[in-house]
Tab-separated table of N, CA and C in Angstrom:
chain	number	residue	atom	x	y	z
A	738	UNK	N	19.026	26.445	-0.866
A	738	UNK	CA	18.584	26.078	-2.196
A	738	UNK	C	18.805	27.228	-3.170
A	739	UNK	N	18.530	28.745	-2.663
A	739	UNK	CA	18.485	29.274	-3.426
A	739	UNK	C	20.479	29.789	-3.804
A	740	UNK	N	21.092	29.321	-3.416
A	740	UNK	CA	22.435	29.873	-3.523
A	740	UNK	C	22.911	28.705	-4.822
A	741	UNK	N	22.407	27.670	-5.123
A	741	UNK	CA	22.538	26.019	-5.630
A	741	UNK	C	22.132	26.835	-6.951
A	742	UNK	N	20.753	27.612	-6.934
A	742	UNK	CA	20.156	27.880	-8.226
A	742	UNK	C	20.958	28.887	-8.672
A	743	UNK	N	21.849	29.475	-8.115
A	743	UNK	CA	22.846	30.723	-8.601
A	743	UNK	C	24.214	29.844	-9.385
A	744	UNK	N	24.617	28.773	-8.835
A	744	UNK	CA	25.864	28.507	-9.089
A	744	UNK	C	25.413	27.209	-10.514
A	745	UNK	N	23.990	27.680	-10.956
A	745	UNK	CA	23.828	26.804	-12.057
A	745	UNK	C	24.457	27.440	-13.501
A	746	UNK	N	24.820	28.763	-13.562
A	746	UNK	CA	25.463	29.563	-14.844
A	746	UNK	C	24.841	31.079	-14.762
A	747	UNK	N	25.477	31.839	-14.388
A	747	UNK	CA	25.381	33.172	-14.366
A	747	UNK	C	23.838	33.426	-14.516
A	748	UNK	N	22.995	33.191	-13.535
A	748	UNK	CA	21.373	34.188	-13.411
A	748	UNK	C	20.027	33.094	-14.298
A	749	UNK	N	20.694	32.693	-15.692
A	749	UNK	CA	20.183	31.751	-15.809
A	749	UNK	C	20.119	30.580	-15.758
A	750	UNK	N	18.828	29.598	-15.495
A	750	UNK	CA	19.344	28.286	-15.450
A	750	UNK	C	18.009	27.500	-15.837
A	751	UNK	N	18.106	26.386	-16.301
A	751	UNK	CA	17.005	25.327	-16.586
A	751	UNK	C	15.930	25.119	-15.944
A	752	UNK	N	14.754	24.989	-15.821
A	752	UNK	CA	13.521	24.965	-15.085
A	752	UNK	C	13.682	23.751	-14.190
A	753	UNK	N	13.795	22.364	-15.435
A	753	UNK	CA	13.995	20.935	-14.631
A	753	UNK	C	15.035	20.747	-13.788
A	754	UNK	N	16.333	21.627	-13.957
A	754	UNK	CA	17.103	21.752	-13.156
A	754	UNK	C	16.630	22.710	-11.815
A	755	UNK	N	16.044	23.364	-11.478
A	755	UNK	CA	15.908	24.117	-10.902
A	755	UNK	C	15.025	23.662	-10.056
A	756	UNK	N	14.018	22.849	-10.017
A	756	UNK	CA	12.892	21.977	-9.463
A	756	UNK	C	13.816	20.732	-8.938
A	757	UNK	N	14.942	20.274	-9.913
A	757	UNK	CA	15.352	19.229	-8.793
A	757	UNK	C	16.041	19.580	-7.674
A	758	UNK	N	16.281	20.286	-8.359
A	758	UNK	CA	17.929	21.535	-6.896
A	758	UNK	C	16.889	21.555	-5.814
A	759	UNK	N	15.614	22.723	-6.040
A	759	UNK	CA	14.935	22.936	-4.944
A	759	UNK	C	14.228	22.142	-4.137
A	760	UNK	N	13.813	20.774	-5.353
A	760	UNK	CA	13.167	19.546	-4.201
A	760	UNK	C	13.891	19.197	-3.170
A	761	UNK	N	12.961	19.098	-2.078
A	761	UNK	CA	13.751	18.176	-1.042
A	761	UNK	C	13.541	17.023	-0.688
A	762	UNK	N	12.553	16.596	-1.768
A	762	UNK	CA	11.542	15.236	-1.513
A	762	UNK	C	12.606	14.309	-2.146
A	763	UNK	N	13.305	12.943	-1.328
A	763	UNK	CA	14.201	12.451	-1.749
A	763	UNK	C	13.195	11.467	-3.304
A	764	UNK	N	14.436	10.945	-4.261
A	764	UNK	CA	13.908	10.183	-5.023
A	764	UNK	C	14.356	8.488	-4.731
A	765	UNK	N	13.353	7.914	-4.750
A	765	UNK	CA	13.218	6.510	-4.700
A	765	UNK	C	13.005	5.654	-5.814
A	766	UNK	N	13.245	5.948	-6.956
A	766	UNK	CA	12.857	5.023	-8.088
A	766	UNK	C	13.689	5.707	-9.195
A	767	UNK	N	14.591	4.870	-10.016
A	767	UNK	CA	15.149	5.413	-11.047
A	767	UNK	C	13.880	5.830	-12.164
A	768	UNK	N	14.419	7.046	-12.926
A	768	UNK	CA	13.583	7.644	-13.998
A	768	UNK	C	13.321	5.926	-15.010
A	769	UNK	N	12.237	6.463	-15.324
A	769	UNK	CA	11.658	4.829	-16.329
A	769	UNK	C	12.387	3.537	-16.364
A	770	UNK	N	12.834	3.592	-14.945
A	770	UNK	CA	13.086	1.846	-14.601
A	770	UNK	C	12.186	1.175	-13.806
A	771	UNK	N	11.835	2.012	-12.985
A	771	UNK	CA	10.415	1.474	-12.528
A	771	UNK	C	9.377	1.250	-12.937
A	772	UNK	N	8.915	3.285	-13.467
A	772	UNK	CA	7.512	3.131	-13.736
A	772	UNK	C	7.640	3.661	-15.182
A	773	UNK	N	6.466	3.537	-15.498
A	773	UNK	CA	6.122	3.548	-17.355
A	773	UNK	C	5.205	4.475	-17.466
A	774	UNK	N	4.712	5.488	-17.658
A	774	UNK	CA	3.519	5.532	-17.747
A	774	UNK	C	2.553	5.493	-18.900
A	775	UNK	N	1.385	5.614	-18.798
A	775	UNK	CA	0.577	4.773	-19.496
A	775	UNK	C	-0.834	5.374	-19.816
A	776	UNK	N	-1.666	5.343	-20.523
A	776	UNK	CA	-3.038	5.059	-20.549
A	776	UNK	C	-4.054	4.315	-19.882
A	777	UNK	N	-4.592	4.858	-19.385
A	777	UNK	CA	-5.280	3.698	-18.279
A	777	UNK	C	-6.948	2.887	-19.320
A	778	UNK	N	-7.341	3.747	-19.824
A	778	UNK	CA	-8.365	4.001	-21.210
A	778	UNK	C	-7.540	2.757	-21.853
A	779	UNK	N	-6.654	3.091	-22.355
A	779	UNK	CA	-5.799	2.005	-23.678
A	779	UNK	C	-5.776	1.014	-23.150
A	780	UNK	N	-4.963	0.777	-22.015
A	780	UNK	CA	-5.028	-0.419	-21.428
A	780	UNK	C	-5.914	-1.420	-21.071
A	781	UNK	N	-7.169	-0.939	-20.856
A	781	UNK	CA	-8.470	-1.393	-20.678
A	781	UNK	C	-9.053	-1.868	-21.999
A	782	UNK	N	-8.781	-1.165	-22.723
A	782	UNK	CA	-9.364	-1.663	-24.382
A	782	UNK	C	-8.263	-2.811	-24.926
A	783	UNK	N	-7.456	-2.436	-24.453
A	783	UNK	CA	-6.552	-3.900	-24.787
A	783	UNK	C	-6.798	-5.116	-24.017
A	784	UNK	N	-7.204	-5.217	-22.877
A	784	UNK	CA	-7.130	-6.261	-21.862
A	784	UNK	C	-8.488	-7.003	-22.481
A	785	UNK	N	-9.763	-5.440	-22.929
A	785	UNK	CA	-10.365	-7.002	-22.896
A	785	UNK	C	-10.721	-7.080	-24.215
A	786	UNK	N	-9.707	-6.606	-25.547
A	786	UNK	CA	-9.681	-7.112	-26.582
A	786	UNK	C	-9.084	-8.750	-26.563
A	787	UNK	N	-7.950	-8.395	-25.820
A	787	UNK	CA	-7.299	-9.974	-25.020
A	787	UNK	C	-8.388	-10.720	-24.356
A	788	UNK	N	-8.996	-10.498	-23.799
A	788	UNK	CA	-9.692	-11.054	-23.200
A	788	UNK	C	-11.214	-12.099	-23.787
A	789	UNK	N	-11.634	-13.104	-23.493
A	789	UNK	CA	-12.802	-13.525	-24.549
A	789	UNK	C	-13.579	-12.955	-23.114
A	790	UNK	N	-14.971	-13.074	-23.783
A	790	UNK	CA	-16.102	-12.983	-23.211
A	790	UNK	C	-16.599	-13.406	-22.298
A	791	UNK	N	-16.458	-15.107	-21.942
A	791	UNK	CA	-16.748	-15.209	-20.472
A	791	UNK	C	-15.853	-15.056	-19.576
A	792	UNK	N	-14.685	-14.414	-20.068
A	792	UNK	CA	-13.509	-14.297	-18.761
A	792	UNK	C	-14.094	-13.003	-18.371
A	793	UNK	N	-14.464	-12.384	-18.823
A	793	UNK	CA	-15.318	-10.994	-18.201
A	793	UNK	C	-16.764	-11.111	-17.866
A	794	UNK	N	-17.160	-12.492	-17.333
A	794	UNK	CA	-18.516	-12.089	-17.324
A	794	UNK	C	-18.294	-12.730	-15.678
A	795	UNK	N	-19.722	-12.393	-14.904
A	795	UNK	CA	-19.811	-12.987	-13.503
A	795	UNK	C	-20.459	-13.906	-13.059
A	796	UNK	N	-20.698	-14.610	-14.292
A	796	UNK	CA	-21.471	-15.718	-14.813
A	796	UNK	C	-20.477	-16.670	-14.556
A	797	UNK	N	-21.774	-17.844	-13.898
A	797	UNK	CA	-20.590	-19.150	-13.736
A	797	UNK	C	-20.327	-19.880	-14.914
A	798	UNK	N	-19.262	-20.669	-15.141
A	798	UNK	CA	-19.373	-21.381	-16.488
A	798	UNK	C	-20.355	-22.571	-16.209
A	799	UNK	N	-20.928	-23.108	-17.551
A	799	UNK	CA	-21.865	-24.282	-17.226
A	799	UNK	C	-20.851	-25.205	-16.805
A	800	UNK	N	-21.526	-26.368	-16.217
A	800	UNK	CA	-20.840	-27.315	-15.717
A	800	UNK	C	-20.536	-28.214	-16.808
A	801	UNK	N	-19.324	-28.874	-17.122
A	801	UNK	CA	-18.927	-29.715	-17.744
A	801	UNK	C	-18.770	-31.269	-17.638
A	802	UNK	N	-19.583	-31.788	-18.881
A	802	UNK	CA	-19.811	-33.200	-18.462
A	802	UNK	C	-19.481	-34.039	-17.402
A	803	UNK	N	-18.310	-34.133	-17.632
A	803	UNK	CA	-17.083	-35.026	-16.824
A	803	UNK	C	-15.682	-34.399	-16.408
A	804	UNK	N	-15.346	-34.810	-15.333
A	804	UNK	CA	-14.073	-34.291	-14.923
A	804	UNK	C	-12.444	-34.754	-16.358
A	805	UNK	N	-13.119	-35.566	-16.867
A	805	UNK	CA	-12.292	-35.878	-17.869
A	805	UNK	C	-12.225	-34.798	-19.217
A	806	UNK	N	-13.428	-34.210	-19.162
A	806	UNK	CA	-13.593	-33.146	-20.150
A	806	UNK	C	-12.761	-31.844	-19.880
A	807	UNK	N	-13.402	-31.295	-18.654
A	807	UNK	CA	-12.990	-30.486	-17.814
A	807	UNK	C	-11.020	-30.608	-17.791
A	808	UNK	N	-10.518	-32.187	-17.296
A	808	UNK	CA	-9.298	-32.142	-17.777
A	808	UNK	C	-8.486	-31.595	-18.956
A	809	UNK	N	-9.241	-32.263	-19.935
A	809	UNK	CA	-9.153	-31.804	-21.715
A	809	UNK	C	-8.933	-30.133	-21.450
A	810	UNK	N	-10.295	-29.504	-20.844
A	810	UNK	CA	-10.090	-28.303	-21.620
A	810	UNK	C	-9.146	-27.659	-20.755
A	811	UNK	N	-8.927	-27.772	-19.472
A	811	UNK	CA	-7.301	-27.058	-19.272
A	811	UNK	C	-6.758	-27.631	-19.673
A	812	UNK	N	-5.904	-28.512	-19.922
A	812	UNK	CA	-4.767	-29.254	-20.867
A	812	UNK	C	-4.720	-28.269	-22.224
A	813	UNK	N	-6.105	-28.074	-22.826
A	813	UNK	CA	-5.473	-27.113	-23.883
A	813	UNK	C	-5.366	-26.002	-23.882
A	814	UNK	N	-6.032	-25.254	-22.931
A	814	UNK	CA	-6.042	-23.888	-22.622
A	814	UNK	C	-4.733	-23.464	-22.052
A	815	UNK	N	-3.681	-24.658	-21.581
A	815	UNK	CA	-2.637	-24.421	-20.713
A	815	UNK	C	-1.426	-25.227	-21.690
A	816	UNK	N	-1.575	-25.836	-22.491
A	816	UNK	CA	-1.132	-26.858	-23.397
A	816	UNK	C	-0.151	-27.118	-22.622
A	817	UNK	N	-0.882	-28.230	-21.833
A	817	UNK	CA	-0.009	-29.005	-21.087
A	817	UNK	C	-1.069	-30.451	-21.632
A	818	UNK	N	-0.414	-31.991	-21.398
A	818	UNK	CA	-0.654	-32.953	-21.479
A	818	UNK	C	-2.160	-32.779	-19.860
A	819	UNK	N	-3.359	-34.265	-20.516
A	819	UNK	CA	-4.161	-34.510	-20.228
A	819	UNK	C	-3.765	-35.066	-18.308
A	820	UNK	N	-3.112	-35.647	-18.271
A	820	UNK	CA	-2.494	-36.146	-17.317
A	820	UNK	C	-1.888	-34.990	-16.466
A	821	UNK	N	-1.447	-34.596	-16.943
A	821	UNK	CA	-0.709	-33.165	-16.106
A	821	UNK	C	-1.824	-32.320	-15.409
A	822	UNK	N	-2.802	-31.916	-16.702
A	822	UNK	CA	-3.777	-31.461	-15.955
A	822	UNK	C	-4.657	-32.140	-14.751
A	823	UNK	N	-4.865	-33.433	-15.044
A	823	UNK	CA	-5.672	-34.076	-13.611
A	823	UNK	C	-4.518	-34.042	-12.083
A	824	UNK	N	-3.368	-34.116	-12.535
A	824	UNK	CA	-2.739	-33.830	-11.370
A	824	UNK	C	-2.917	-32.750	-10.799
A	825	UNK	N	-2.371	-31.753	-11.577
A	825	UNK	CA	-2.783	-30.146	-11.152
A	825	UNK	C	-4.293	-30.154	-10.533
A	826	UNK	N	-5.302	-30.921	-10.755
A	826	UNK	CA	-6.589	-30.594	-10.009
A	826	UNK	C	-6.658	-31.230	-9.181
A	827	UNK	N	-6.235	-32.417	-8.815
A	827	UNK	CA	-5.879	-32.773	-7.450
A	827	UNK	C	-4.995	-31.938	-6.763
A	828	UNK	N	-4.237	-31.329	-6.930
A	828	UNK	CA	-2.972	-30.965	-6.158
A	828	UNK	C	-3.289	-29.190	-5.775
A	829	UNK	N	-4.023	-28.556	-6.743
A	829	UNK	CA	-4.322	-27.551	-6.724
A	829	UNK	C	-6.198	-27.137	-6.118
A	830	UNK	N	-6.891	-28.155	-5.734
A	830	UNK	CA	-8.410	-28.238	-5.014
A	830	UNK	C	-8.201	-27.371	-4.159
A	831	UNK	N	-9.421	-26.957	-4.110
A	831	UNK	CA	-10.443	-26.542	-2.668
A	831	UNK	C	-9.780	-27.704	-1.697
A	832	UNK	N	-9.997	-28.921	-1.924
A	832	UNK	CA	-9.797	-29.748	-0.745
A	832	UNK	C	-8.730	-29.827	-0.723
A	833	UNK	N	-7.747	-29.192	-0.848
A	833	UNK	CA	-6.156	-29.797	-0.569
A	833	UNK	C	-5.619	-28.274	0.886
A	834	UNK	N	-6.923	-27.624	0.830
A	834	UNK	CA	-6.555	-26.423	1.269
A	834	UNK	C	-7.202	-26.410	2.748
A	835	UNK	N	-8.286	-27.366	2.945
A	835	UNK	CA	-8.640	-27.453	4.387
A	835	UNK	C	-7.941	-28.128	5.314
A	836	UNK	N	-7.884	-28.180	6.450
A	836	UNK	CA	-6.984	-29.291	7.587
A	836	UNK	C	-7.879	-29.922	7.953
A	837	UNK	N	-7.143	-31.328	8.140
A	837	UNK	CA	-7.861	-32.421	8.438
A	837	UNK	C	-9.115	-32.309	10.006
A	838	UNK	N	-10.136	-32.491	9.882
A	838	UNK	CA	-10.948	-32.592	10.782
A	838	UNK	C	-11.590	-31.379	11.642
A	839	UNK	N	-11.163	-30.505	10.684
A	839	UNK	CA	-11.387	-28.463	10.628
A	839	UNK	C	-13.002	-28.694	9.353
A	840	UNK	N	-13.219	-29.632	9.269
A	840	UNK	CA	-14.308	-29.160	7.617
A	840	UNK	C	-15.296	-28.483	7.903
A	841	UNK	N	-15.957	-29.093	9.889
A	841	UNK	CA	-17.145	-28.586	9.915
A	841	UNK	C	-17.885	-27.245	11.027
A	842	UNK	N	-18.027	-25.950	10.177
A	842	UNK	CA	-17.006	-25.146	11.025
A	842	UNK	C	-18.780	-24.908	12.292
A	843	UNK	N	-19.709	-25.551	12.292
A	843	UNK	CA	-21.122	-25.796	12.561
A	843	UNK	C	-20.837	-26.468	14.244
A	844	UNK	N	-19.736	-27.538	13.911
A	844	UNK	CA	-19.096	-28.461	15.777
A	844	UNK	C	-18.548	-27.656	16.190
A	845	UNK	N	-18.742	-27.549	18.082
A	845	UNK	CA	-17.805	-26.882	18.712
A	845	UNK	C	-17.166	-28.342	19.258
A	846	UNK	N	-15.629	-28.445	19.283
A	846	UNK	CA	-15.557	-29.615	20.187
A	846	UNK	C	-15.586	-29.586	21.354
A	847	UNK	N	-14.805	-31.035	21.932
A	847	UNK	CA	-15.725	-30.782	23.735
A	847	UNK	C	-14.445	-30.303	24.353
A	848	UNK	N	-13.214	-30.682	23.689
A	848	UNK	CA	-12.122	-29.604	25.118
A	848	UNK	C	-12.259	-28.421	24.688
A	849	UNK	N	-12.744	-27.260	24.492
A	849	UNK	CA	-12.777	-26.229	24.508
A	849	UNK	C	-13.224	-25.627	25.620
A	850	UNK	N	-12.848	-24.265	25.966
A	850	UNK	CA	-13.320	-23.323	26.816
A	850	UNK	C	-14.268	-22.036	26.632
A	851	UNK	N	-14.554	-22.407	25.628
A	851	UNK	CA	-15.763	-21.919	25.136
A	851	UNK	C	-17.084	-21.620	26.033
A	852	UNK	N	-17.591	-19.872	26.541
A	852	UNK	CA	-18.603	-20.156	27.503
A	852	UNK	C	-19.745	-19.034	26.511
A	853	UNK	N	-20.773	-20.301	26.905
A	853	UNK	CA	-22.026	-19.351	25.913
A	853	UNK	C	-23.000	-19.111	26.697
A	854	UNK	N	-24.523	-18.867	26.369
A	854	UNK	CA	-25.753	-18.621	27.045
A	854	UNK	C	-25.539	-20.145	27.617
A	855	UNK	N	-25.755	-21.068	26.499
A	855	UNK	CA	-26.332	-22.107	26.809
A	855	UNK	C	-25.936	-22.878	28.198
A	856	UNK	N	-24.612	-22.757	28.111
A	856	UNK	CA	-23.736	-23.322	29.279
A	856	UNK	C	-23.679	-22.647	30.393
A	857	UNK	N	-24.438	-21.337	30.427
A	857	UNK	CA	-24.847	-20.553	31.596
A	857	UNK	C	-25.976	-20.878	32.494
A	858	UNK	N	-27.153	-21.443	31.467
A	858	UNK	CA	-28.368	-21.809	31.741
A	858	UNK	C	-28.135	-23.063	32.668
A	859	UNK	N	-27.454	-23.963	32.354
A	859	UNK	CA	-27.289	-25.368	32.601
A	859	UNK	C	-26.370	-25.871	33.922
């Protein structure tokens, strides 16, 4: 390394040059194509200037009349048509995500090999 920092111009040479010569830590990311850097402070004051109020709270939302309402207000929050949205809540449920005859996780069934106290006792 140090023969690299000689053949940069007679004795003197650039600092940033001189730190990359001597690194040996390879680089993995082009200069500001990857990363940006940033404010982490700023960013935060922006998000939840963006942000309304109950999207930051841990508060549940009240419940809404009807599922037809509930449709309405994603439809506009997403401005998509009323219809679109009831699909999306069928298609996108809690219940679209369990397997059939898995709901009740309380049953053991009976082919299992499952050995407990109980079946010790007995």
């Amino acid at each position: 390394a140090h023969q690299k920092l000689q053949s940069l111009g007679g004795g003197g040479f650039d600092s940033e040059m001189a730190e990359a010569e001597i690194s040996n830590i390879p680089e993995y990311e082009t200069v500001e194509l990857n990363t940006k850097v940033f404010h982490v402070g700023s960013f935060a004051n922006k998000w939840r200037e963006t942000l309304e109020e109950g999207d930051l709270s841990l508060e549940e939302d009240e419940k809404l009349a009807t599922v037809e309402e509930e449709d309405a207000k994603v439809a506009k929050e997403m401005g998509i048509s009323e219809e679109t949205a009831a699909e999306l809540r069928l298609v996108c449920s809690v219940d679209t995500l369990r397997c059939a005859g898995d709901d009740n996780p309380n049953v053991i069934p009976d082919d299992t090999d499952l050995v407990t106290l109980g079946s010790l006792t007995h």
